[in-house]
Amino acid sequence: MSAADPVLLRERLSPSAPVVLVAAALGAVFGVILVPLSLIAALVVAVVLAVAAAVGVVLLSPEVVVAQSEVRAGPASIDPALLGAPEVLDREAWELAMGQDFEPLAYHCTRGWMHGGVRVPVLDPEDPAPAWVIASRRPEQLALALDAARRA
């Protein structure tokens, strides 16, 4: 993706505030281990690990980028010309796609805290993945951006 390539959509699949708080709480729990040794050390470790866990879940969240020449979802990328028409998955369809209709060979860029997304078939016969399943907070906008990139 070059600097001249216009980005049609960019979305980070970051967790919601409650998920960040749970991560911070889990990080802080490890400080409890040090209470018998030193209360000060336990508090310092708890604060450091709480902050590290909260920052970590946000910074390690994948990014979805749709440009005219490339679609990126997490570490993977594909030429939009190799993609079919995107299908918007609302909450009910998303639960089916992540449950009984799960495609093990498809490329998945999902997060447990997201309940919607897009399924895009891969048209390249050389690609072992039959589809890309991408989580999104704005699946309709993602589908529109994917369609625009495919037609460009």
PDB file of C-alpha atoms in Angstrom:
ATOM      1  CA  MET A   1       0.000   0.000   0.000  1.00  0.00           C
ATOM      2  CA  SER A   2       1.587   3.260  -1.105  1.00  0.00           C
ATOM      3  CA  ALA A   3       1.098   6.755   0.250  1.00  0.00           C
ATOM      4  CA  ALA A   4      -0.775   7.684  -2.944  1.00  0.00           C
ATOM      5  CA  ASP A   5      -3.211   4.793  -2.477  1.00  0.00           C
ATOM      6  CA  PRO A   6      -6.367   6.264  -0.888  1.00  0.00           C
ATOM      7  CA  VAL A   7      -7.582   4.503   2.245  1.00  0.00           C
ATOM      8  CA  LEU A   8     -11.318   3.855   2.034  1.00  0.00           C
ATOM      9  CA  LEU A   9     -11.729   2.540   5.588  1.00  0.00           C
ATOM     10  CA  ARG A  10      -9.507   2.067   8.630  1.00  0.00           C
ATOM     11  CA  GLU A  11     -10.749   0.439  11.811  1.00  0.00           C
ATOM     12  CA  ARG A  12      -8.887  -0.879  14.832  1.00  0.00           C
ATOM     13  CA  LEU A  13     -10.602  -3.842  16.457  1.00  0.00           C
ATOM     14  CA  SER A  14      -9.886  -2.520  19.926  1.00  0.00           C
ATOM     15  CA  PRO A  15     -11.753  -3.811  22.959  1.00  0.00           C
ATOM     16  CA  SER A  16     -14.537  -1.944  24.727  1.00  0.00           C
ATOM     17  CA  ALA A  17     -13.930  -0.221  28.061  1.00  0.00           C
ATOM     18  CA  PRO A  18     -15.230  -3.153  30.162  1.00  0.00           C
ATOM     19  CA  VAL A  19     -12.802  -5.545  28.413  1.00  0.00           C
ATOM     20  CA  VAL A  20      -9.904  -3.157  29.093  1.00  0.00           C
ATOM     21  CA  LEU A  21     -10.969  -2.944  32.757  1.00  0.00           C
ATOM     22  CA  VAL A  22     -11.099  -6.734  33.049  1.00  0.00           C
ATOM     23  CA  ALA A  23      -7.608  -6.991  31.535  1.00  0.00           C
ATOM     24  CA  ALA A  24      -6.351  -4.376  33.981  1.00  0.00           C
ATOM     25  CA  ALA A  25      -7.970  -6.212  36.904  1.00  0.00           C
ATOM     26  CA  LEU A  26      -6.393  -9.501  35.836  1.00  0.00           C
ATOM     27  CA  GLY A  27      -3.022  -7.781  35.603  1.00  0.00           C
ATOM     28  CA  ALA A  28      -3.463  -6.292  39.072  1.00  0.00           C
ATOM     29  CA  VAL A  29      -4.340  -9.679  40.560  1.00  0.00           C
ATOM     30  CA  PHE A  30      -0.747 -10.783  40.057  1.00  0.00           C
ATOM     31  CA  GLY A  31       0.327  -8.116  42.529  1.00  0.00           C
ATOM     32  CA  VAL A  32      -1.573  -9.989  45.240  1.00  0.00           C
ATOM     33  CA  ILE A  33       1.015 -12.755  45.078  1.00  0.00           C
ATOM     34  CA  LEU A  34       3.593 -10.404  46.602  1.00  0.00           C
ATOM     35  CA  VAL A  35       1.493  -9.249  49.586  1.00  0.00           C
ATOM     36  CA  PRO A  36       3.155 -11.713  52.014  1.00  0.00           C
ATOM     37  CA  LEU A  37       6.585 -10.355  51.021  1.00  0.00           C
ATOM     38  CA  SER A  38       5.892  -6.631  50.857  1.00  0.00           C
ATOM     39  CA  LEU A  39       2.742  -4.566  50.615  1.00  0.00           C
ATOM     40  CA  ILE A  40       4.596  -1.776  48.758  1.00  0.00           C
ATOM     41  CA  ALA A  41       6.039  -4.213  46.213  1.00  0.00           C
ATOM     42  CA  ALA A  42       2.595  -5.795  45.759  1.00  0.00           C
ATOM     43  CA  LEU A  43       0.992  -2.404  45.063  1.00  0.00           C
ATOM     44  CA  VAL A  44       3.724  -1.356  42.627  1.00  0.00           C
ATOM     45  CA  VAL A  45       3.559  -4.660  40.727  1.00  0.00           C
ATOM     46  CA  ALA A  46      -0.244  -4.537  40.690  1.00  0.00           C
ATOM     47  CA  VAL A  47      -0.304  -1.022  39.213  1.00  0.00           C
ATOM     48  CA  VAL A  48       2.410  -1.742  36.654  1.00  0.00           C
ATOM     49  CA  LEU A  49       0.786  -4.986  35.495  1.00  0.00           C
ATOM     50  CA  ALA A  50      -2.696  -3.422  35.410  1.00  0.00           C
ATOM     51  CA  VAL A  51      -1.466  -0.614  33.164  1.00  0.00           C
ATOM     52  CA  ALA A  52       0.562  -3.013  31.006  1.00  0.00           C
ATOM     53  CA  ALA A  53      -2.408  -5.348  30.523  1.00  0.00           C
ATOM     54  CA  ALA A  54      -4.787  -2.499  29.653  1.00  0.00           C
ATOM     55  CA  VAL A  55      -2.352  -0.920  27.205  1.00  0.00           C
ATOM     56  CA  GLY A  56      -1.440  -4.323  25.778  1.00  0.00           C
ATOM     57  CA  VAL A  57      -4.975  -5.352  24.816  1.00  0.00           C
ATOM     58  CA  VAL A  58      -5.468  -2.030  23.038  1.00  0.00           C
ATOM     59  CA  LEU A  59      -2.111  -1.902  21.236  1.00  0.00           C
ATOM     60  CA  LEU A  60      -2.213  -5.550  20.177  1.00  0.00           C
ATOM     61  CA  SER A  61      -5.655  -5.190  18.606  1.00  0.00           C
ATOM     62  CA  PRO A  62      -5.569  -5.814  14.854  1.00  0.00           C
ATOM     63  CA  GLU A  63      -6.350  -3.130  12.319  1.00  0.00           C
ATOM     64  CA  VAL A  64      -8.585  -3.495   9.266  1.00  0.00           C
ATOM     65  CA  VAL A  65      -7.579  -1.279   6.341  1.00  0.00           C
ATOM     66  CA  VAL A  66      -9.350  -1.138   2.989  1.00  0.00           C
ATOM     67  CA  ALA A  67      -7.519   0.725   0.222  1.00  0.00           C
ATOM     68  CA  GLN A  68      -7.954   0.629  -3.528  1.00  0.00           C
ATOM     69  CA  SER A  69      -4.960  -1.669  -4.040  1.00  0.00           C
ATOM     70  CA  GLU A  70      -5.015  -3.757  -0.863  1.00  0.00           C
ATOM     71  CA  VAL A  71      -7.234  -5.071   1.915  1.00  0.00           C
ATOM     72  CA  ARG A  72      -5.482  -5.738   5.219  1.00  0.00           C
ATOM     73  CA  ALA A  73      -7.036  -7.489   8.208  1.00  0.00           C
ATOM     74  CA  GLY A  74      -4.535  -8.017  10.969  1.00  0.00           C
ATOM     75  CA  PRO A  75      -1.306  -9.425   9.500  1.00  0.00           C
ATOM     76  CA  ALA A  76      -2.863 -10.673   6.243  1.00  0.00           C
ATOM     77  CA  SER A  77      -3.428  -8.734   3.037  1.00  0.00           C
ATOM     78  CA  ILE A  78      -5.085  -9.435  -0.295  1.00  0.00           C
ATOM     79  CA  ASP A  79      -5.749  -7.654  -3.569  1.00  0.00           C
ATOM     80  CA  PRO A  80      -9.394  -6.495  -3.595  1.00  0.00           C
ATOM     81  CA  ALA A  81      -9.752  -7.776  -7.175  1.00  0.00           C
ATOM     82  CA  LEU A  82      -9.475 -11.305  -5.762  1.00  0.00           C
ATOM     83  CA  LEU A  83     -12.498 -10.830  -3.494  1.00  0.00           C
ATOM     84  CA  GLY A  84     -16.153 -11.449  -4.218  1.00  0.00           C
ATOM     85  CA  ALA A  85     -19.174  -9.501  -3.045  1.00  0.00           C
ATOM     86  CA  PRO A  86     -19.097  -8.909   0.724  1.00  0.00           C
ATOM     87  CA  GLU A  87     -21.901 -10.218   2.917  1.00  0.00           C
ATOM     88  CA  VAL A  88     -22.794  -8.181   6.011  1.00  0.00           C
ATOM     89  CA  LEU A  89     -23.163 -10.376   9.077  1.00  0.00           C
ATOM     90  CA  ASP A  90     -25.472  -8.932  11.722  1.00  0.00           C
ATOM     91  CA  ARG A  91     -25.352 -10.270  15.284  1.00  0.00           C
ATOM     92  CA  GLU A  92     -27.442 -13.378  14.509  1.00  0.00           C
ATOM     93  CA  ALA A  93     -25.555 -14.209  11.297  1.00  0.00           C
ATOM     94  CA  TRP A  94     -22.248 -13.516  13.080  1.00  0.00           C
ATOM     95  CA  GLU A  95     -23.093 -15.997  15.834  1.00  0.00           C
ATOM     96  CA  LEU A  96     -23.870 -18.627  13.183  1.00  0.00           C
ATOM     97  CA  ALA A  97     -20.627 -17.875  11.314  1.00  0.00           C
ATOM     98  CA  MET A  98     -18.632 -18.197  14.535  1.00  0.00           C
ATOM     99  CA  GLY A  99     -20.592 -21.271  15.669  1.00  0.00           C
ATOM    100  CA  GLN A 100     -22.269 -23.989  13.646  1.00  0.00           C
ATOM    101  CA  ASP A 101     -21.379 -22.471  10.238  1.00  0.00           C
ATOM    102  CA  PHE A 102     -17.705 -21.892  11.146  1.00  0.00           C
ATOM    103  CA  GLU A 103     -15.390 -22.283   8.142  1.00  0.00           C
ATOM    104  CA  PRO A 104     -12.056 -23.628   9.406  1.00  0.00           C
ATOM    105  CA  LEU A 105     -10.253 -22.904   6.133  1.00  0.00           C
ATOM    106  CA  ALA A 106     -11.434 -19.285   5.917  1.00  0.00           C
ATOM    107  CA  TYR A 107      -9.158 -16.475   7.094  1.00  0.00           C
ATOM    108  CA  HIS A 108     -10.627 -15.056  10.328  1.00  0.00           C
ATOM    109  CA  CYS A 109      -9.796 -11.660  11.799  1.00  0.00           C
ATOM    110  CA  THR A 110     -12.191 -11.632  14.726  1.00  0.00           C
ATOM    111  CA  ARG A 111     -12.327 -10.672  18.364  1.00  0.00           C
ATOM    112  CA  GLY A 112     -14.558 -12.136  21.071  1.00  0.00           C
ATOM    113  CA  TRP A 113     -15.898  -8.722  22.056  1.00  0.00           C
ATOM    114  CA  MET A 114     -17.230  -7.963  18.572  1.00  0.00           C
ATOM    115  CA  HIS A 115     -20.589  -9.295  17.400  1.00  0.00           C
ATOM    116  CA  GLY A 116     -20.799  -8.340  13.754  1.00  0.00           C
ATOM    117  CA  GLY A 117     -18.718  -8.236  10.644  1.00  0.00           C
ATOM    118  CA  VAL A 118     -18.372  -9.190   7.013  1.00  0.00           C
ATOM    119  CA  ARG A 119     -17.791 -12.415   5.101  1.00  0.00           C
ATOM    120  CA  VAL A 120     -16.056 -11.973   1.738  1.00  0.00           C
ATOM    121  CA  PRO A 121     -15.522 -14.898  -0.628  1.00  0.00           C
ATOM    122  CA  VAL A 122     -12.032 -15.286  -2.110  1.00  0.00           C
ATOM    123  CA  LEU A 123     -12.160 -15.764  -5.897  1.00  0.00           C
ATOM    124  CA  ASP A 124      -8.524 -16.802  -6.348  1.00  0.00           C
ATOM    125  CA  PRO A 125      -8.457 -20.569  -7.072  1.00  0.00           C
ATOM    126  CA  GLU A 126      -4.847 -20.731  -5.812  1.00  0.00           C
ATOM    127  CA  ASP A 127      -5.795 -19.355  -2.381  1.00  0.00           C
ATOM    128  CA  PRO A 128      -6.545 -22.102   0.157  1.00  0.00           C
ATOM    129  CA  ALA A 129      -8.901 -19.796   2.088  1.00  0.00           C
ATOM    130  CA  PRO A 130     -12.408 -19.843   0.608  1.00  0.00           C
ATOM    131  CA  ALA A 131     -13.339 -16.578   2.336  1.00  0.00           C
ATOM    132  CA  TRP A 132     -12.284 -13.824   4.706  1.00  0.00           C
ATOM    133  CA  VAL A 133     -14.382 -13.284   7.835  1.00  0.00           C
ATOM    134  CA  ILE A 134     -13.633  -9.873   9.337  1.00  0.00           C
ATOM    135  CA  ALA A 135     -15.083  -8.452  12.548  1.00  0.00           C
ATOM    136  CA  SER A 136     -16.222  -4.839  12.525  1.00  0.00           C
ATOM    137  CA  ARG A 137     -18.192  -2.381  14.601  1.00  0.00           C
ATOM    138  CA  ARG A 138     -19.418  -0.890  11.296  1.00  0.00           C
ATOM    139  CA  PRO A 139     -19.998  -3.913   9.031  1.00  0.00           C
ATOM    140  CA  GLU A 140     -22.134  -1.977   6.534  1.00  0.00           C
ATOM    141  CA  GLN A 141     -19.386   0.612   6.007  1.00  0.00           C
ATOM    142  CA  LEU A 142     -16.776  -2.140   5.728  1.00  0.00           C
ATOM    143  CA  ALA A 143     -18.867  -3.890   3.062  1.00  0.00           C
ATOM    144  CA  LEU A 144     -19.261  -0.623   1.122  1.00  0.00           C
ATOM    145  CA  ALA A 145     -15.507   0.041   1.290  1.00  0.00           C
ATOM    146  CA  LEU A 146     -14.727  -3.510   0.150  1.00  0.00           C
ATOM    147  CA  ASP A 147     -17.166  -3.146  -2.759  1.00  0.00           C
ATOM    148  CA  ALA A 148     -15.610   0.190  -3.760  1.00  0.00           C
ATOM    149  CA  ALA A 149     -12.089  -1.294  -3.610  1.00  0.00           C
ATOM    150  CA  ARG A 150     -13.159  -4.291  -5.700  1.00  0.00           C
ATOM    151  CA  ARG A 151     -14.589  -2.031  -8.421  1.00  0.00           C
ATOM    152  CA  ALA A 152     -11.639   0.375  -8.494  1.00  0.00           C
TER     153      ALA A 152
END
